[in-house]
C-alpha positions as a printed NumPy array, in Angstrom:
array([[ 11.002,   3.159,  21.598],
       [  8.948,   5.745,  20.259],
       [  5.886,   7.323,  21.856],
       [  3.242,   5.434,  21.132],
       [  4.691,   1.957,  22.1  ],
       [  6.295,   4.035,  25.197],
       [  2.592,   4.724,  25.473],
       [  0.75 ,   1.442,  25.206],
       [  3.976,  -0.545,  27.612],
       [  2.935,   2.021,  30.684],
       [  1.591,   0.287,  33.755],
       [ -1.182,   2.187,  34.128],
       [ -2.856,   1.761,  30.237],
       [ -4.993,  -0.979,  29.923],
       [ -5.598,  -2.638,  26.806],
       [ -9.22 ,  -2.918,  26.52 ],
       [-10.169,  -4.574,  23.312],
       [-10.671,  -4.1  ,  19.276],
       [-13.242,  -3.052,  17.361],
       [-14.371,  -5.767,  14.583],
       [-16.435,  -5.885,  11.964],
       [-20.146,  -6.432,  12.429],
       [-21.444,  -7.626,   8.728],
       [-25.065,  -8.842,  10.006],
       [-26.724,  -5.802,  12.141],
       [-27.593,  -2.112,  11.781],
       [-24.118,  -1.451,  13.414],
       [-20.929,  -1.854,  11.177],
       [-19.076,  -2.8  ,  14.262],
       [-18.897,  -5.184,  17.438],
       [-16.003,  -5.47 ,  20.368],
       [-13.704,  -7.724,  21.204],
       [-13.165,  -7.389,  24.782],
       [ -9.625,  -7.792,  26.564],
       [-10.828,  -6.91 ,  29.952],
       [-12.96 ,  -8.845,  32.748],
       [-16.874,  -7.804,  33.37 ],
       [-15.929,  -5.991,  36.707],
       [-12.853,  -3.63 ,  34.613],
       [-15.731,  -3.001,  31.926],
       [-18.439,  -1.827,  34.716],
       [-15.539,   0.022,  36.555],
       [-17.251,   3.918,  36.64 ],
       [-14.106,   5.511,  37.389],
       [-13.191,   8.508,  34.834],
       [-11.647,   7.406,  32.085],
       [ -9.322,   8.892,  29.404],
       [ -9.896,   6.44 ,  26.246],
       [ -7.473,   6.079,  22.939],
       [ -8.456,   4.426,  19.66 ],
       [ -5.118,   3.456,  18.233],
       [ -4.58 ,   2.131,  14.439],
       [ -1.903,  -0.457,  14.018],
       [ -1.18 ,  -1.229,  10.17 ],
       [ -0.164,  -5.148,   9.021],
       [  3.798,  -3.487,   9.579],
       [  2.964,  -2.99 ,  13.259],
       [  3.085,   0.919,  12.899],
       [  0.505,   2.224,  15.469],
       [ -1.075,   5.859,  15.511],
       [ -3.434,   7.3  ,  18.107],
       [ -6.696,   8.097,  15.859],
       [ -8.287,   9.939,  18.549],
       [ -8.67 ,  10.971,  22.393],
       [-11.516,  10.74 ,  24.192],
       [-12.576,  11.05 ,  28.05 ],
       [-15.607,   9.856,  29.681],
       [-17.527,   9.129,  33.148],
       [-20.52 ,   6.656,  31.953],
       [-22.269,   5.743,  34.444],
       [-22.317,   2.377,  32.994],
       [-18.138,   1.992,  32.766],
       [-16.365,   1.788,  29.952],
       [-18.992,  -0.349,  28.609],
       [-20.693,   2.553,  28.24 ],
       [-18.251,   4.46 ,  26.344],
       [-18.019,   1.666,  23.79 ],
       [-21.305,   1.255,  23.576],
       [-21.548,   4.342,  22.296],
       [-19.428,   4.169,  19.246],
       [-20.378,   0.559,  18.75 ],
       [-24.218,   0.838,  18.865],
       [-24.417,   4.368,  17.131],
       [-26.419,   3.21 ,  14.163],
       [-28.961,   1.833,  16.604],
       [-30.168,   5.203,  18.307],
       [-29.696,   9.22 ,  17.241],
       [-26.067,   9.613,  17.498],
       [-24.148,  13.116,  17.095],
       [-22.34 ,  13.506,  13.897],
       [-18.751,  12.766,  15.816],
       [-20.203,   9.894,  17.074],
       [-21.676,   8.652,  13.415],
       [-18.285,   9.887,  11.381],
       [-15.926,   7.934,  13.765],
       [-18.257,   4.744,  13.965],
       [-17.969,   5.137,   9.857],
       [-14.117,   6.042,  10.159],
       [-13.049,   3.242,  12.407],
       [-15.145,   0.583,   9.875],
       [-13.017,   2.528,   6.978],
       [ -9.814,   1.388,   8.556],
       [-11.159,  -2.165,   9.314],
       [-12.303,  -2.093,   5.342],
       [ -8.259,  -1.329,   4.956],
       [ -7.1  ,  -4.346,   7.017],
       [ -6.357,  -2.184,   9.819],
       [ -7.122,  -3.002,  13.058],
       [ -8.277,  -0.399,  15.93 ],
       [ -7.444,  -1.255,  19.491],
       [ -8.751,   0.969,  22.655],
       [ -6.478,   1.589,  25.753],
       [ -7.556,   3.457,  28.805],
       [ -6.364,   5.132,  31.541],
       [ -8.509,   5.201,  34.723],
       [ -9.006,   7.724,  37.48 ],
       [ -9.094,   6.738,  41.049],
       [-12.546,   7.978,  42.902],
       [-12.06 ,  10.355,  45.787],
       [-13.713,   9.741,  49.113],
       [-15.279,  13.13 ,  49.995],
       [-18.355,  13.779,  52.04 ],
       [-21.029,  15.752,  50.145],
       [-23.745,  17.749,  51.649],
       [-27.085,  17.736,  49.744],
       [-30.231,  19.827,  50.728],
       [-29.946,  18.941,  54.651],
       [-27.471,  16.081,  55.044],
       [-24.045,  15.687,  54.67 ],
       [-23.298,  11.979,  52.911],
       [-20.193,  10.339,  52.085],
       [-19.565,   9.499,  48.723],
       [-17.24 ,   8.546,  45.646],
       [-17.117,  10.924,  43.123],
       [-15.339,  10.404,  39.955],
       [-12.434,  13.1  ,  38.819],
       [-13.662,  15.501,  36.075],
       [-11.263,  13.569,  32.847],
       [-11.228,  16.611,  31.066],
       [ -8.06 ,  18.054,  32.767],
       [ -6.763,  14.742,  31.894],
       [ -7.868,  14.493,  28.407],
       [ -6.481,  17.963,  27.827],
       [ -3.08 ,  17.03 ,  29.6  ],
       [ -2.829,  13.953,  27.063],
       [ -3.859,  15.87 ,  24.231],
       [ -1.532,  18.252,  24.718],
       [  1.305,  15.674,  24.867],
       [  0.455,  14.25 ,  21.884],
       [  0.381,  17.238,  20.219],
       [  3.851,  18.308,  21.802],
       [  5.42 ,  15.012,  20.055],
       [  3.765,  14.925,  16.638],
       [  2.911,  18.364,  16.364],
       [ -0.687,  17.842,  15.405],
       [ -3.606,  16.004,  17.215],
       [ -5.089,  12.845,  16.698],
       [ -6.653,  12.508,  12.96 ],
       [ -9.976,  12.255,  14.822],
       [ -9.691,  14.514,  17.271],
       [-11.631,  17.027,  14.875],
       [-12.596,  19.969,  17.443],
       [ -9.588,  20.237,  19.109],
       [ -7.408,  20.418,  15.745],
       [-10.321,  22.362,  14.163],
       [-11.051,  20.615,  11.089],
       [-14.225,  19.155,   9.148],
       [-15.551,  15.864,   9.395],
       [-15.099,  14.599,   6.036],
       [-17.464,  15.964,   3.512],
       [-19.085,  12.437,   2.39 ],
       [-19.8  ,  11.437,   6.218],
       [-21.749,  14.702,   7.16 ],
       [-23.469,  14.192,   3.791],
       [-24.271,  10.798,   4.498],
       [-24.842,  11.593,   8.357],
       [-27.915,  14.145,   7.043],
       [-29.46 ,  11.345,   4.77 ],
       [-29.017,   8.858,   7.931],
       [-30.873,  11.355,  10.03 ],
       [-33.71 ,  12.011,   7.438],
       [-34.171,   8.514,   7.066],
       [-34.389,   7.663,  10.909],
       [-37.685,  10.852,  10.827],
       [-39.048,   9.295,   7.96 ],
       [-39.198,   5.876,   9.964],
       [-40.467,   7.241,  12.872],
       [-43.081,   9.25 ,  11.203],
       [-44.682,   6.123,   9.611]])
């Protein structure tokens, strides 16, 4: 078995969902959930992975991610799959773009997760002490997976652009700019 299905059978990945194609809205994609409403509202930390699986079954991890929404992992996919909607960051815009690319190829791209427990701590503010659950910072996490991936295929994910430190590619950020323009040239009207 090699490490990405060794990855995806572990008891603690969950198999969220996939992104689809959105044809009729400002966003080029929608979600096809996997998971119940509570799982998608869970705020635990999360460590997120967009894999690609090709019509031979041949899966890649495309990219990385961690988060803490406060809104769950609805949230977090909110985020790629509403991007077109708001002001996103250029990551944000190129992987929205990327992820459509490989649906455009017949590809699909599935999101696992791993989840962090809470920890019970008590808290003191200004005066009081409180008792609380506070999610884990993912980033040690993140970094730990990363790092494994990188051990195995001695590279990081294709979209994992800052940590292997190269460009977006050139037509998104030129695209991205014109995408931005246009959004101040709405507004100022």
């Amino acid at each position: 078995m090699n490490f990405i299905d060794q990855f995806v059978s572990n008891s603690d990945v969950l198999f969220v969902g996939e992104f689809i194609k959105n044809e009729n809205n400002t966003n080029l994609l929608k979600f096809k959930w996997n998971i119940d409403s509570t799982t998608k509202k869970n705020k635990s930390g999360r460590v997120y992975f967009f894999i690609e699986v090709d019509s031979e079954n041949k899966k890649d991890i495309l990219k990385i991610g961690k988060s803490s929404d406060k809104n769950g992992l609805a949230g977090t996919i909110g985020f790629y799959v509403n991007t077109l909607s708001g002001t996103p960051s250029i990551t944000r815009y190129s992987v929205h773009n990327l992820i459509y690319r490989k649906l455009q190829e017949n590809k699909k791209v599935l999101v696992y997760c791993k989840f962090s427990n809470s920890i019970k701590t008590k808290i003191k503010g200004i005066f009081e002490e409180h008792e609380s659950e506070i999610p884990l910072d993912m980033t040690y996490v993140e970094e730990l997976c990363l790092t494994e991936y990188h051990k195995n295929y001695l590279r990081f994910p294709e979209w994992n652009f800052q940590e292997s430190n190269t460009q977006i590619p050139f037509d998104l950020l030129e695209s991205y700019s014109m995408f931005i323009e246009n959004k101040k040239n709405k507004k100022n009207k």
